[in-house]
Coordinates of C-alpha atoms and ligand atoms in Angstrom, one line a residue:
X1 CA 67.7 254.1 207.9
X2 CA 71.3 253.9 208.9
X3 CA 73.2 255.9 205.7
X4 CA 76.3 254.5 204.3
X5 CA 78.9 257.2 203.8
X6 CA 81.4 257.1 201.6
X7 CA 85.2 258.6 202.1
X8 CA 84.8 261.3 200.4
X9 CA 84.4 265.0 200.7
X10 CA 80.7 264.5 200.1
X11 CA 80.6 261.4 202.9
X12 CA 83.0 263.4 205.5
X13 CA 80.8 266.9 205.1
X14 CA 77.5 264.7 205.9
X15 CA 79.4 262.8 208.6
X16 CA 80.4 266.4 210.5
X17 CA 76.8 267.6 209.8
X18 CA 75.3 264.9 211.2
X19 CA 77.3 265.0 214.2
X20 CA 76.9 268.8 214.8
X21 CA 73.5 268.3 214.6
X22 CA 73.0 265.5 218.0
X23 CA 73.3 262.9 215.3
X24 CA 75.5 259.6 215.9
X25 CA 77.7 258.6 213.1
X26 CA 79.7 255.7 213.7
X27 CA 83.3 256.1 212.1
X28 CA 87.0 254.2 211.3
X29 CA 89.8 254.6 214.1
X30 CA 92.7 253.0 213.9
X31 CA 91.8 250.6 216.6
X32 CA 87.8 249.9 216.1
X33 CA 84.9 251.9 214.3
X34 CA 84.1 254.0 217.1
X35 CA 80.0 255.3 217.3
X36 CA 80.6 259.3 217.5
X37 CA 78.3 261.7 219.1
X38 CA 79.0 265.2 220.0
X39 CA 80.8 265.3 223.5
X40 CA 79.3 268.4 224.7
X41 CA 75.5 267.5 223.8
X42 CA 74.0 266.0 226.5
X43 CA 71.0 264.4 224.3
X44 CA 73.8 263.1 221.4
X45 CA 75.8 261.2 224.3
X46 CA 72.3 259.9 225.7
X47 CA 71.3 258.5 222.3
X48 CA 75.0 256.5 222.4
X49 CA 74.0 254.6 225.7
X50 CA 69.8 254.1 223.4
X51 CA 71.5 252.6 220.3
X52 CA 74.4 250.4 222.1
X53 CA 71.4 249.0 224.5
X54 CA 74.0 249.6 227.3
X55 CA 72.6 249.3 230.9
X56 CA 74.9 251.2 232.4
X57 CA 76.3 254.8 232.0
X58 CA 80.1 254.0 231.6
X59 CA 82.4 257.1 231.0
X60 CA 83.0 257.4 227.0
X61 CA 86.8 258.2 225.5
X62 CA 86.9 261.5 223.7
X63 CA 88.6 261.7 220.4
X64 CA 90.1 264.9 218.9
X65 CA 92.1 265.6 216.1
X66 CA 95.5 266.2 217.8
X67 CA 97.2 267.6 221.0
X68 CA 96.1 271.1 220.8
X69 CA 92.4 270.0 220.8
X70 CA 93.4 267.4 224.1
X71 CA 94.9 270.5 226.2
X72 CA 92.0 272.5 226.2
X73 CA 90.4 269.6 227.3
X74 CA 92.2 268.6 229.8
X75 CA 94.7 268.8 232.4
X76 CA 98.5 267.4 231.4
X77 CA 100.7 266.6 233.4
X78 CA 104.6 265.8 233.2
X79 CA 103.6 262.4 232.6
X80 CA 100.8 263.0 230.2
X81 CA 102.8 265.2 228.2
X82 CA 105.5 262.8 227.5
X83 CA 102.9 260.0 226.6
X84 CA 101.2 262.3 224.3
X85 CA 104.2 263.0 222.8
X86 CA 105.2 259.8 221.9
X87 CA 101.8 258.0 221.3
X88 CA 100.2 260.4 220.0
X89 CA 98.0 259.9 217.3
X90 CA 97.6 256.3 218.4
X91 CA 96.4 253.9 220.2
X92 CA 96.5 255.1 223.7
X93 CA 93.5 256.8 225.6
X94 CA 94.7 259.0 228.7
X95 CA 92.5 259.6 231.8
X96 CA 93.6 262.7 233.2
X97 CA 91.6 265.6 235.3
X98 CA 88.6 267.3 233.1
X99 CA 88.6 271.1 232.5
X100 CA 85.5 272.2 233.4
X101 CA 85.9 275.0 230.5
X102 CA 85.6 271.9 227.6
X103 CA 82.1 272.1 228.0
X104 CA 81.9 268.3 228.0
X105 CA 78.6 266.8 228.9
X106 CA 78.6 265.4 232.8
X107 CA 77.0 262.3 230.9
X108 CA 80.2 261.9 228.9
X109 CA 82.2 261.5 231.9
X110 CA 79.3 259.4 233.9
X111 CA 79.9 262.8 235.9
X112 CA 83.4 261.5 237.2
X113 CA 86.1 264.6 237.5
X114 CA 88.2 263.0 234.9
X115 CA 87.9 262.6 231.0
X116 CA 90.1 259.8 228.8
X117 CA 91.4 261.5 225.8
X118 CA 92.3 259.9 222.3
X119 CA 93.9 261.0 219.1
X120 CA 93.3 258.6 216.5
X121 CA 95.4 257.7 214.1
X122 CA 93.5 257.3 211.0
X123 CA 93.5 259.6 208.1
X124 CA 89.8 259.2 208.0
X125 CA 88.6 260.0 211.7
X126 CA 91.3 262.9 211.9
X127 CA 89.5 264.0 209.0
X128 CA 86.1 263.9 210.2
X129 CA 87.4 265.2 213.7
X130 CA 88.8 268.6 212.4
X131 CA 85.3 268.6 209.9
X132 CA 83.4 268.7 213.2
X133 CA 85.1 270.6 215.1
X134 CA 84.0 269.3 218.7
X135 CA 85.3 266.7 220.9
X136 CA 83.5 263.8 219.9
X137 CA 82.3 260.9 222.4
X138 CA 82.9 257.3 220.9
X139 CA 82.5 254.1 222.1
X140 CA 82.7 251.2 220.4
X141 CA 79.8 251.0 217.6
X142 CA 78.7 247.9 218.6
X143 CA 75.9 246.2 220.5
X144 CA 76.3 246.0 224.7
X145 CA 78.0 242.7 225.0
X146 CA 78.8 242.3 221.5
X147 CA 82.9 241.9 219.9
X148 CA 83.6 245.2 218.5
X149 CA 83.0 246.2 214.4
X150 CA 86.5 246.4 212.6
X151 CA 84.7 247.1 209.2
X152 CA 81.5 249.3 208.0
X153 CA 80.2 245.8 208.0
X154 CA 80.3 244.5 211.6
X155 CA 78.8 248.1 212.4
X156 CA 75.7 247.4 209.9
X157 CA 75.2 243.9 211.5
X158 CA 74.9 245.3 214.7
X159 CA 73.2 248.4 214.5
X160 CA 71.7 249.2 211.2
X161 CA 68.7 251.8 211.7
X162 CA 69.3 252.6 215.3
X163 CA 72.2 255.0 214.6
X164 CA 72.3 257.8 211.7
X165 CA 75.1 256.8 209.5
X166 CA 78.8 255.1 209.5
X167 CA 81.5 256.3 207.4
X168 CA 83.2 253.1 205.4
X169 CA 86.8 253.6 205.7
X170 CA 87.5 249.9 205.4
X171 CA 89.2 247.1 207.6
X172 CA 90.9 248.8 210.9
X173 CA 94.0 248.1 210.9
X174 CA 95.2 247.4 214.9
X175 CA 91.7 246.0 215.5
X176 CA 91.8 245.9 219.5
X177 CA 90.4 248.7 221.5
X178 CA 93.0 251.5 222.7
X179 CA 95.3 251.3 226.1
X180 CA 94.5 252.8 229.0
X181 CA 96.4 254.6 231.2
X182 CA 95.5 257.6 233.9
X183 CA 98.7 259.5 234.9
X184 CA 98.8 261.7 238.1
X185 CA 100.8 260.5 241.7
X186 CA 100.8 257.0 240.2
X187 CA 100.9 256.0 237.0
X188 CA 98.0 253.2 236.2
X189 CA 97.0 251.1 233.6
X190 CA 93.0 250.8 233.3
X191 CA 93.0 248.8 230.2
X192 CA 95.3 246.5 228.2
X193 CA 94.6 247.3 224.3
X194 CA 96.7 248.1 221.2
X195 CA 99.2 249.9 222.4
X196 CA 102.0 247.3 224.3
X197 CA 102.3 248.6 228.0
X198 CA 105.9 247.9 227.6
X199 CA 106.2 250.6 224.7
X200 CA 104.3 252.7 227.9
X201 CA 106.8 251.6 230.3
X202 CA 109.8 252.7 228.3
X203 CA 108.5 255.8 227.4
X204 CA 107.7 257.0 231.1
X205 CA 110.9 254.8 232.3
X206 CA 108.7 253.2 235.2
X207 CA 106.1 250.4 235.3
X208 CA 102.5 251.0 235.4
X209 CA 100.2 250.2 238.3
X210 CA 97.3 247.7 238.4
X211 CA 94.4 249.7 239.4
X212 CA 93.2 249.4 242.5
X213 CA 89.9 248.5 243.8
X214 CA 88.4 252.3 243.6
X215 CA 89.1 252.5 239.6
X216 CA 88.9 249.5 238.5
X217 CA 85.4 250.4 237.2
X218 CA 84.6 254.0 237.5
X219 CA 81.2 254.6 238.0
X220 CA 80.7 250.4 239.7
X221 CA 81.1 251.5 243.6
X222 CA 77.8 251.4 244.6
X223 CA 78.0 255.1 246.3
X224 CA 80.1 256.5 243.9
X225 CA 77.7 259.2 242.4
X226 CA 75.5 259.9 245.6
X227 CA 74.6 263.4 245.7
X228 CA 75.0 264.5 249.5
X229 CA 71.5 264.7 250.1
X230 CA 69.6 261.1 250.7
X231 CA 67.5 260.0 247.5
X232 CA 64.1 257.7 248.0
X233 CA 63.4 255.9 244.6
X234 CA 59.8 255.0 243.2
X235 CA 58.3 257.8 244.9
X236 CA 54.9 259.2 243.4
X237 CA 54.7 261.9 245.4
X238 CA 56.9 264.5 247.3
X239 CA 56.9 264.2 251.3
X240 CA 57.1 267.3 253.5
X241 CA 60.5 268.8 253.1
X242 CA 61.8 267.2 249.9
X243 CA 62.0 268.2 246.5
X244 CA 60.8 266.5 243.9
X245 CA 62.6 264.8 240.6
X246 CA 60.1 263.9 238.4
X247 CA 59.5 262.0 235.0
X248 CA 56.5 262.3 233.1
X249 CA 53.5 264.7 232.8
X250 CA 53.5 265.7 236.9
X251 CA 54.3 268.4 238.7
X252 CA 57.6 268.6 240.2
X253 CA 61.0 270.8 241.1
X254 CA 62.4 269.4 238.3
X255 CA 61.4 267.3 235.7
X256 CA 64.0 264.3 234.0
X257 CA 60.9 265.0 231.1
X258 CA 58.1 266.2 231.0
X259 CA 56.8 263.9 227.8
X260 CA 58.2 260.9 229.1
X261 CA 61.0 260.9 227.0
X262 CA 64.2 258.5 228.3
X263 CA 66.7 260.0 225.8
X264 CA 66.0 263.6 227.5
X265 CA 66.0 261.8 230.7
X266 CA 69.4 260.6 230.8
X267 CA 70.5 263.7 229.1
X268 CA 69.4 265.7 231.7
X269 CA 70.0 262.9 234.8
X270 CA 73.0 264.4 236.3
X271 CA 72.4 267.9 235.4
X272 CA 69.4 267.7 237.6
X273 CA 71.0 265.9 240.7
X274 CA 73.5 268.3 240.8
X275 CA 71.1 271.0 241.4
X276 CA 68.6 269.1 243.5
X277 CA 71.7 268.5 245.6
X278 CA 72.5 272.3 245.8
X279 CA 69.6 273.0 247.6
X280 CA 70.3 270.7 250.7
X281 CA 67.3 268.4 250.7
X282 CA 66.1 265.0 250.4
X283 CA 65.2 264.0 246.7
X284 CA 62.2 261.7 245.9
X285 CA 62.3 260.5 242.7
X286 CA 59.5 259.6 240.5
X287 CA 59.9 255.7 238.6
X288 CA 61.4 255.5 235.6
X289 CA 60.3 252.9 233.4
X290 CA 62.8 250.2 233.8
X291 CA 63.8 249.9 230.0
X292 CA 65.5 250.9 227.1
X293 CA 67.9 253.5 228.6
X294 CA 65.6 253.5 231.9
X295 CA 67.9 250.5 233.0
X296 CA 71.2 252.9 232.8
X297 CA 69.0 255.6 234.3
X298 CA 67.5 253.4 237.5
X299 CA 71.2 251.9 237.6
X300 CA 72.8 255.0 238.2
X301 CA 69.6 256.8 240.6
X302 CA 70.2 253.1 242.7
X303 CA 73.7 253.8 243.5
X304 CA 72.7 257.4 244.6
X305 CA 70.4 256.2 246.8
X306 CA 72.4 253.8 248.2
X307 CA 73.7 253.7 251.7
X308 CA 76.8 255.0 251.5
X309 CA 80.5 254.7 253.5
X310 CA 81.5 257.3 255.8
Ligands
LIG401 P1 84.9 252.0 225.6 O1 84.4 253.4 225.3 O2 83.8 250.9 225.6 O3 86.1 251.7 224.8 O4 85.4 252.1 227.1 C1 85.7 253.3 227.7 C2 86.4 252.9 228.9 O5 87.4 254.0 229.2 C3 85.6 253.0 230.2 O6 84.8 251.9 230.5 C4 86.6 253.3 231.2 O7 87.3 252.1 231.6 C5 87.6 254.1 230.5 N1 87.4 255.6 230.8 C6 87.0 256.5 230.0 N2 86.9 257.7 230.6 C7 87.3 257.5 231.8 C8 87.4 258.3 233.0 N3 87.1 259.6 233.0 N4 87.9 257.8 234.1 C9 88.2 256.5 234.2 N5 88.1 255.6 233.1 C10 87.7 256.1 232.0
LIG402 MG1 83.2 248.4 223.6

């Protein structure tokens, strides 16, 4: 059962438990209820992609509780200072290079260098963010495919009993998802949302960018997260010379899980392809069952294996 949490002390300490503990809890932003996990646990992040039904593993914005929090996080630049600095809490989410020292889990990220960063501007989620004190992972907490919740209500409809509680803070008040902008050589925006790119224009004195074909969609280039070693799918067996990624009770170099389980699988998916890959060989992969989050998981081993541009 999904439990209702009030805004409260009571509510806000079991909505920080819950999240410190690889539960998801989905909570009030200014913009939409966001569906919270802990950013650093692996298995909390993989139960986001289980609950939303998402086929694909799309990198997820981080919220902390102000700019302190965002700089040990990531790297800021000129540009990413100033925006900070103006927007900040609001409704802008800045992709900007990932410090490897955040801890954040690679299945955060979708395992891309970069991480997009948000302080919220609601009493509420600042609230819960400084109770919990870790970066916290949030997508919208709705259905794949579905319009996103702007009350305790919409998140109910969607998900009741497949995430472990929401926080009722009421009606959001923006109601569109954040803006999207990476900084670096050149400016870009990624997404339109609640933030007016104008207001982004004047601040940085220069337009924004439409992204180009390579970031349109991290994580859509069919190649984009190939290991350098060449992967063969479906394989039940390891030939001469490779090593094996398993699933399931059989032998192998290393095993997505042992039981079977897809929520450890996809937590430990690109932890394990970044060591197979460290040891210079081809990779056979055992099947993974092809739903649930086997569908992100096959997704993402499909564009590995891929042939890919030189
Ligand atoms: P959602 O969580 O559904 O609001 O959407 C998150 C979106 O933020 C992703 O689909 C990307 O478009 C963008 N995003 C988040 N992190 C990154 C990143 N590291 N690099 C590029 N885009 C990102
Ligand atoms: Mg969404």
């Amino acid at each position: 059962m999904t439990e209702i949490l009030s805004a409260t002390e009571a509510g806000l300490d079991r909505a920080a438990e819950l999240l410190r503990a690889c539960g998801l809890v989905a909570f009030p932003t200014e913009t939409v209820y966001g569906l919270g996990a802990d950013a650093t646990d692996a298995r909390a992040v993989a139960r986001i992609f289980e609950a939303k039904g998402r086929p694909q593993f799309n990198p997820l914005i981080v919220h902390l509780p102000d700019f302190d929090a965002a700089r040990g996080t990531a790297h800021f630049d000129d540009a990413a200072e100033r925006l900070a600095g103006a927007f900040w809490p609001g409704a802008l989410t800045l992709v900007l290079p990932l410090k490897p020292s955040a801890g954040i889990a690679p299945l955060t990220t979708a395992d891309l260098p970069s991480v997009g960063l948000r302080v919220p501007d609601h009493p509420l989620a600042r609230d819960l963010l400084r109770r919990t004190d870790r970066p916290v992972a949030a997508p919208s907490a709705n259905p794949s495919g579905r319009i996103s919740p702007t009350s305790a209500h919409h998140v109910l409809a969607g998900l009741n009993g497949r995430i472990d509680a929401v926080l009722d803070g009421g009606t959001c008040p923006v109601g569109l998802e954040s803006t999207i902008v990476a900084t670096g050589p050149t400016p870009t925006l990624l997404r339109p949302g609640g933030l007016p790119v104008e207001a982004i224009e004047a601040c940085l004195g220069t337009r924004l960018a439409a992204p180009g074909p390579e970031i349109t969609a991290p994580g859509q280039q069919a190649s984009h997260y190939a290991p350098a070693a060449p992967l063969r799918l479906e394989a039940t067996a390891a030939h001469p010379g490779e090593t094996l990624l398993g699933f399931g009770p059989i032998a192998a170099d290393l095993n997505l899980s042992p039981t079977g389980d897809l929520v450890e699988a996809a937590a430990n998916l690109f932890h394990h392809l970044h060591a197979l890959d460290a040891r210079h060989q081809p990779i056979a992969v055992s099947p993974i069952p092809d739903h649930g989050l086997g569908r992100a998981i096959n997704d993402r081993l499909r564009r590995a294996a891929a042939p890919r541009p030189r």
